Coordinates of C-alpha atoms and ligand atoms in Angstrom, one line a residue:
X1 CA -185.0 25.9 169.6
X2 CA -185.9 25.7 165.9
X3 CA -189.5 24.2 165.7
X4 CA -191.3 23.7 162.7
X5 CA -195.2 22.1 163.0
X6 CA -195.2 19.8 160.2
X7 CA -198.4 18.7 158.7
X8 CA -198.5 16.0 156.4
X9 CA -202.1 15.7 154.3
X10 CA -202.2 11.9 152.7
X11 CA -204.7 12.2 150.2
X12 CA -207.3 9.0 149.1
X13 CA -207.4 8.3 144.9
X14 CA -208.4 10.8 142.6
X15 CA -210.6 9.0 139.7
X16 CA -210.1 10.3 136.6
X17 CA -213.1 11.8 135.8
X18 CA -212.5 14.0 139.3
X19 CA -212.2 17.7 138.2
X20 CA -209.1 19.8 139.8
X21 CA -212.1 21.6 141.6
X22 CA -213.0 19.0 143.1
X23 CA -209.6 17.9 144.2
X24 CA -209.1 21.1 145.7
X25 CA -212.1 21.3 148.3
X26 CA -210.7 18.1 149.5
X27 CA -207.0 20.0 149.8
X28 CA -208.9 22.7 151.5
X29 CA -210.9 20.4 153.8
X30 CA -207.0 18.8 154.8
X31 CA -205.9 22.5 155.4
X32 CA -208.4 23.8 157.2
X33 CA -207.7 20.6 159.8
X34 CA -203.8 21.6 159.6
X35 CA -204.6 24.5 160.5
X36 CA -206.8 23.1 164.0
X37 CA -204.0 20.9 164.8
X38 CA -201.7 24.8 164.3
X39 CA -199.5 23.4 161.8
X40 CA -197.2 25.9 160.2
X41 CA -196.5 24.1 156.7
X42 CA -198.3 21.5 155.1
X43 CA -197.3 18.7 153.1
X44 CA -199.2 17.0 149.9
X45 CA -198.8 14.2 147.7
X46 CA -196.9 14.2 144.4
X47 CA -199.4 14.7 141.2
X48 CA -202.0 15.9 144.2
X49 CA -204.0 18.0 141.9
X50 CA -205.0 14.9 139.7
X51 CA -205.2 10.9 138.7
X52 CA -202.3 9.2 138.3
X53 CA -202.3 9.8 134.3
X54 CA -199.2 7.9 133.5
X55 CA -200.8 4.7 134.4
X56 CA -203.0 5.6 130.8
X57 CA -201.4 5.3 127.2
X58 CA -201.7 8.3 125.2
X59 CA -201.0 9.3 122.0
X60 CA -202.4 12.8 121.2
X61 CA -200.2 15.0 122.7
X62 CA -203.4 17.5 123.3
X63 CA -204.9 15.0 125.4
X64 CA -201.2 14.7 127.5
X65 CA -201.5 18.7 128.0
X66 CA -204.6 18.6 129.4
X67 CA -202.8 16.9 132.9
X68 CA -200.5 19.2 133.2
X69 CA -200.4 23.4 134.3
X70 CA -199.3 25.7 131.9
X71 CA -199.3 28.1 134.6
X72 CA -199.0 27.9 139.0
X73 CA -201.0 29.6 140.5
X74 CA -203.9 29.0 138.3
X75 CA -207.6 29.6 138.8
X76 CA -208.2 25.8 139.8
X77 CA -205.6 26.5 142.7
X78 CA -206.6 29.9 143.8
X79 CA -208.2 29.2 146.6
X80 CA -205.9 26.9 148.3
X81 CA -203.4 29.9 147.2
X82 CA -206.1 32.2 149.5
X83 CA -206.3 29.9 152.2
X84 CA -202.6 29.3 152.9
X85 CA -202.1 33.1 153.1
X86 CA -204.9 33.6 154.8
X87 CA -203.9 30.3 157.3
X88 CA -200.3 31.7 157.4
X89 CA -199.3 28.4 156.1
X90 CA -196.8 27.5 154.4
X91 CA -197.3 24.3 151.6
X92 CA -195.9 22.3 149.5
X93 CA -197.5 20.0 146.8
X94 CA -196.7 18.1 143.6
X95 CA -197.9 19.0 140.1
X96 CA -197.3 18.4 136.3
X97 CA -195.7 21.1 134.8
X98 CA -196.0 22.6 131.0
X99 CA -193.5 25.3 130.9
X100 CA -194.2 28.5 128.0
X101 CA -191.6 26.5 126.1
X102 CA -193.1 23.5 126.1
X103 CA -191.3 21.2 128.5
X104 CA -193.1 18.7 130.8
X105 CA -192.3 18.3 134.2
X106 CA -193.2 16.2 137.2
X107 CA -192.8 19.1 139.7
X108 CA -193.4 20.3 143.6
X109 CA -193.6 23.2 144.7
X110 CA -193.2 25.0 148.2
X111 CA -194.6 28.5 149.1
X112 CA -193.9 30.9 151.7
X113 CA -196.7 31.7 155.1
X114 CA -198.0 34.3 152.1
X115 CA -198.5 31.7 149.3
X116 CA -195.7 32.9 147.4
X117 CA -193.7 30.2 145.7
X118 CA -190.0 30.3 146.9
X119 CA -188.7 26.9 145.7
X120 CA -189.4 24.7 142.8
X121 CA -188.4 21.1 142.4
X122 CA -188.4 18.8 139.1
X123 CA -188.4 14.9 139.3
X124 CA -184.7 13.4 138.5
X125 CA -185.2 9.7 138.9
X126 CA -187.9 9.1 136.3
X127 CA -189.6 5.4 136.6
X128 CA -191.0 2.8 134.3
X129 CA -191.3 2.9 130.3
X130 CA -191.9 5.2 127.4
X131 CA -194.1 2.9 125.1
X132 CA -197.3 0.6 125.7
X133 CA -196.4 -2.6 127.4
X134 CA -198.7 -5.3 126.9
X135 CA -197.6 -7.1 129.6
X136 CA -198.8 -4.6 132.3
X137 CA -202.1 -3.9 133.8
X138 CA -201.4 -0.6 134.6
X139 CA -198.7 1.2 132.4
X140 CA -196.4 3.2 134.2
X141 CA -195.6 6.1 131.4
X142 CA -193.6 8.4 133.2
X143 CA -190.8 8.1 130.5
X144 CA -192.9 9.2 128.0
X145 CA -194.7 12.0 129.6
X146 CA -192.3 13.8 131.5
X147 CA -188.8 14.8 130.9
X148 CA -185.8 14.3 134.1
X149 CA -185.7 17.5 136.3
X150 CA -183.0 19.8 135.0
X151 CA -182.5 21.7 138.5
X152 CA -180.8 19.6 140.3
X153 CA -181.5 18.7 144.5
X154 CA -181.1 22.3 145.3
X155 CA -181.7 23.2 149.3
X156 CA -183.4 26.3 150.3
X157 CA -183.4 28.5 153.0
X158 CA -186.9 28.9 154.5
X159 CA -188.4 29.0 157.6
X160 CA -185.1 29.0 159.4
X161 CA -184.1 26.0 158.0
X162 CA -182.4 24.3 155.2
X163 CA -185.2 22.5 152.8
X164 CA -185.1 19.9 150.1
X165 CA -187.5 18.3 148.0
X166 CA -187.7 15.0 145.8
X167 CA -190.7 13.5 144.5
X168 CA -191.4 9.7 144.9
X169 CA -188.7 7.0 143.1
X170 CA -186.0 9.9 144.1
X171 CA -186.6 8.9 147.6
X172 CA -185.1 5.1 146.7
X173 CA -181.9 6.7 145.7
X174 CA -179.1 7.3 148.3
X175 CA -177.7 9.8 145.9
X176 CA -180.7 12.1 146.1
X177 CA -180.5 12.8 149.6
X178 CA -176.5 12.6 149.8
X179 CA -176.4 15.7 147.3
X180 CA -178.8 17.4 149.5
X181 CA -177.3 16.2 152.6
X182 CA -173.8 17.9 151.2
X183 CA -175.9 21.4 151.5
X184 CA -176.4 20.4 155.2
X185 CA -180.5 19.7 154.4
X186 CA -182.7 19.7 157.3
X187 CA -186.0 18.7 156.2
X188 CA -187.1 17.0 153.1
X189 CA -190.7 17.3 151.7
X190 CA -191.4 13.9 149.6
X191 CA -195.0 13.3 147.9
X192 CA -195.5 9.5 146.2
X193 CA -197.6 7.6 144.2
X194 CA -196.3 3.9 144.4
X195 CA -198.9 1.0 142.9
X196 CA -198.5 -1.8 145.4
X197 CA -199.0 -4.6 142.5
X198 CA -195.8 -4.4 139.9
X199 CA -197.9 -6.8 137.8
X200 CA -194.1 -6.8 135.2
X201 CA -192.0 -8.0 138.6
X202 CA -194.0 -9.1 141.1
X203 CA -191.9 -10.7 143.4
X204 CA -191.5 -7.7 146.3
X205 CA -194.9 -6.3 146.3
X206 CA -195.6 -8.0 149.5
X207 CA -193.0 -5.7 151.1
X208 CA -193.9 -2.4 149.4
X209 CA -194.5 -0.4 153.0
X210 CA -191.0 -2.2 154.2
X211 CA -189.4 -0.8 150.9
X212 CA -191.1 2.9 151.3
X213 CA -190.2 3.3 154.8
X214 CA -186.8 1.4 154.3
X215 CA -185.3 4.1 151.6
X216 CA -186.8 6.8 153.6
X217 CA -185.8 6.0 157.1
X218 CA -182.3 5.2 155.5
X219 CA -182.0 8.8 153.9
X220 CA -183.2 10.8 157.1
X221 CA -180.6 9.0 159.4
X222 CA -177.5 8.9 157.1
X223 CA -178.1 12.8 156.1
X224 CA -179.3 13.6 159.7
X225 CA -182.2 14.9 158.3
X226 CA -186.1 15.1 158.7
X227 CA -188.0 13.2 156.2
X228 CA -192.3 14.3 155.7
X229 CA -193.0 11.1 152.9
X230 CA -196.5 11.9 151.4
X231 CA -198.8 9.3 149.9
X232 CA -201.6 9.5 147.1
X233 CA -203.2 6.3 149.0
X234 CA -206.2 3.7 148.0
X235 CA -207.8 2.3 144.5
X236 CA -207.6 4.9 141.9
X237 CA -208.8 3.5 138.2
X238 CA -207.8 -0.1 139.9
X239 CA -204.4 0.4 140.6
X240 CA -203.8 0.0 144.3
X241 CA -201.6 2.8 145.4
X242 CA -200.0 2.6 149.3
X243 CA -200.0 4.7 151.6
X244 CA -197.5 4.7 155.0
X245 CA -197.3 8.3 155.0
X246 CA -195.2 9.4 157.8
X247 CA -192.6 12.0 159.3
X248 CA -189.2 10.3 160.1
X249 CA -186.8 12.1 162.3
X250 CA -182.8 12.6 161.9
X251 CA -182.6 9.5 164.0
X252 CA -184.2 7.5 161.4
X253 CA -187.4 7.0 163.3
X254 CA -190.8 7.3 162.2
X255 CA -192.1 10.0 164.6
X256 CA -195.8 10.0 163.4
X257 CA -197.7 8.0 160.8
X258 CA -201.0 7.7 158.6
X259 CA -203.5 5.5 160.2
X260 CA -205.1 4.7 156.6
X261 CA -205.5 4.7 153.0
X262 CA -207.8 7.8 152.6
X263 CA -207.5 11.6 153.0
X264 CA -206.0 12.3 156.3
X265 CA -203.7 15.1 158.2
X266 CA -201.3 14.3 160.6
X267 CA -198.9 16.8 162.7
X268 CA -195.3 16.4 163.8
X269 CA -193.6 18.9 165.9
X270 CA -190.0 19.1 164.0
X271 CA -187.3 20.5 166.5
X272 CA -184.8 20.9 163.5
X273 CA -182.0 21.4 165.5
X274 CA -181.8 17.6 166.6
X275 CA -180.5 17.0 163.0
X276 CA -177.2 18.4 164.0
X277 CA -176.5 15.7 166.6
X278 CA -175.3 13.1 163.4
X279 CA -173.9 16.0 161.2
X280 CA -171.6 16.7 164.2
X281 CA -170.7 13.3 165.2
X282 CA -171.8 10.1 162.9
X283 CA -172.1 11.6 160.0
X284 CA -169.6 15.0 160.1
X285 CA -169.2 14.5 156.8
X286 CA -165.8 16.9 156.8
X287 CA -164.3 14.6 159.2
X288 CA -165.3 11.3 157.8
X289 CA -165.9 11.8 154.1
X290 CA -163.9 9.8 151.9
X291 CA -164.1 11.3 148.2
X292 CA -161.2 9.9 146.6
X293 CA -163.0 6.5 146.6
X294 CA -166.4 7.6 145.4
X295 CA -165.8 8.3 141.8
X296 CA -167.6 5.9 140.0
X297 CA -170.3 7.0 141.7
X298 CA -170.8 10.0 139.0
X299 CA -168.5 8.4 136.5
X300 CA -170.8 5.7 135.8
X301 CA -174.3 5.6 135.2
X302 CA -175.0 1.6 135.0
X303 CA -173.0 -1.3 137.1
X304 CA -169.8 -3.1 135.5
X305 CA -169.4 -6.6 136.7
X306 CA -166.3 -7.3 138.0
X307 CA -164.1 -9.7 135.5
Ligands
LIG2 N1 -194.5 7.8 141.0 C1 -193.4 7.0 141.2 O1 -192.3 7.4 141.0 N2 -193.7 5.7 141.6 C2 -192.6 4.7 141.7 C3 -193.1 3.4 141.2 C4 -192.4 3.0 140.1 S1 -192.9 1.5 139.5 C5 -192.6 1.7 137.9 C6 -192.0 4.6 143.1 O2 -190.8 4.5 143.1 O3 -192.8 4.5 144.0

């Protein structure tokens, strides 16, 4: 049997004036406990290493860099670098990325039981705006501080399994676990930062949790796939962000589940070889599949009403 010991780190807000440093004994504190509860991989958020900075409008560019890593592993990660290896853990976590050529990412990352990195993810779905909108209380400025991922949903072999990553609005889009699912994925890491209050459209913030675990529970059963969905939980700078971490098997069901909104480590035992009950039956997609009625799927980008 192909076991994997999952454990998925939540982390509370990160205030602004929080230093990576900082942020990192608490990621240290959260592996350590992995580590008691003999986890083999551990899971944190998207952005886990600081704020939320797109909820802030900037203009100097300078200012931007200074969220982002020109370079992973750095000297602020080290440590957590160390640990892993010296844990034998694997991990993955989210980051902003300033590549030597100057593009800007919203990125994850996932390392080997050495602390190598063997797989690198960049954000497709992009949310919210590009320029200051008066109407919100929080901007949401991913649009202007980050460009889409250009790598695709690749899957990776690792840890005797087939692994895929997306980072937080990816996981409301079928498409991003179907492209994954057509590499046969097994297990998905997913970090998130969602504000509960949409203060632009508010009329579904009272089912943000239904929404989170919705999209995700709907991707891990139609792909036959396991699903570890990472919060950055709690107030951070006043924006209410949710938590509802959890681990969702192939079946769809939420196996285990965060019990708050702070920093807090929860294990699953993943037997990965359950996900090919539905890719053998359900969802063989080689039996069932049919293509020739899925074009406009990648031939358009936005709806067409029907005339
Ligand atoms: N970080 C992120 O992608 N958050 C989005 C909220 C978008 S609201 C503009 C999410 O889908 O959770």
């Amino acid at each position: 049997m192909r076991m994997i010991n999952v454990a998925a780190a939540q982390m509370g807000p990160i205030q602004r004036a929080e230093g990576r440093e900082t942020v990192v004994r608490r990621m240290l504190e959260l592996m350590d406990e992995a580590k008691g509860k003999g986890a083999d991989l551990i899971v944190y958020p998207e952005l886990a290493l600081t704020t939320f900075f797109a909820r802030w409008y900037m203009e100097d560019q300078a200012e931007v860099d200074t969220w982002f890593e020109r370079q992973m592993p750095n000297d602020a990660v080290r440590t957590l670098f160390e640990r892993a290896a010296s844990h034998r853990m694997a991990m993955s976590f989210g980051h902003a990325e300033l590549t030597p050529d100057g593009h800007h990412y919203n990125t994850a990352i996932l390392t080997d039981r050495d602390a190598k990195i063997i797989a690198k993810y960049r954000k497709v779905h992009l949310p919210g705006h590009s320029e200051f909108d008066p109407e919100r209380t929080h901007q949401h400025l991913e649009k202007r501080y980050f460009e889409p991922g250009d790598l695709g949903f690749p899957v990776w072999r690792a840890f005797g399994a087939n692994v895929g990553m997306c980072i937080c609005n990816d996981r409301r889009w079928p498409e991003t676990y179907r492209v994954m699912g057509m590499q046969s994925v097994e297990v998905i890491f997913l970090g998130y930062n969602t504000p509960t209050h949409l203060s632009w459209i508010p009329v579904y913030d009272h089912l943000a949790d239904f929404h989170n675990h919705l999209c995700m529970q709907a991707g891990a059963y139609q792909n036959s796939t396991w699903v570890v969905g990472i919060a950055k939980a709690g107030n951070e700078e006043g924006s209410e962000l949710l938590a509802g971490s959890c681990i969702i098997s192939p079946s769809g069901e939420i196996v285990a589940q965060a019990t708050g909104n702070g920093d807090e480590v929860f294990i699953a035992k993943c037997n990965l070889d359950i996900s090919r009950f539905n890719k053998e039956a359900m969802f063989n997609f080689a039996q069932h599949r049919r293509v020739e009625h899925y074009g406009l799927i990648t031939e358009r980008t936005g709806a067409v009403p029907q005339r």
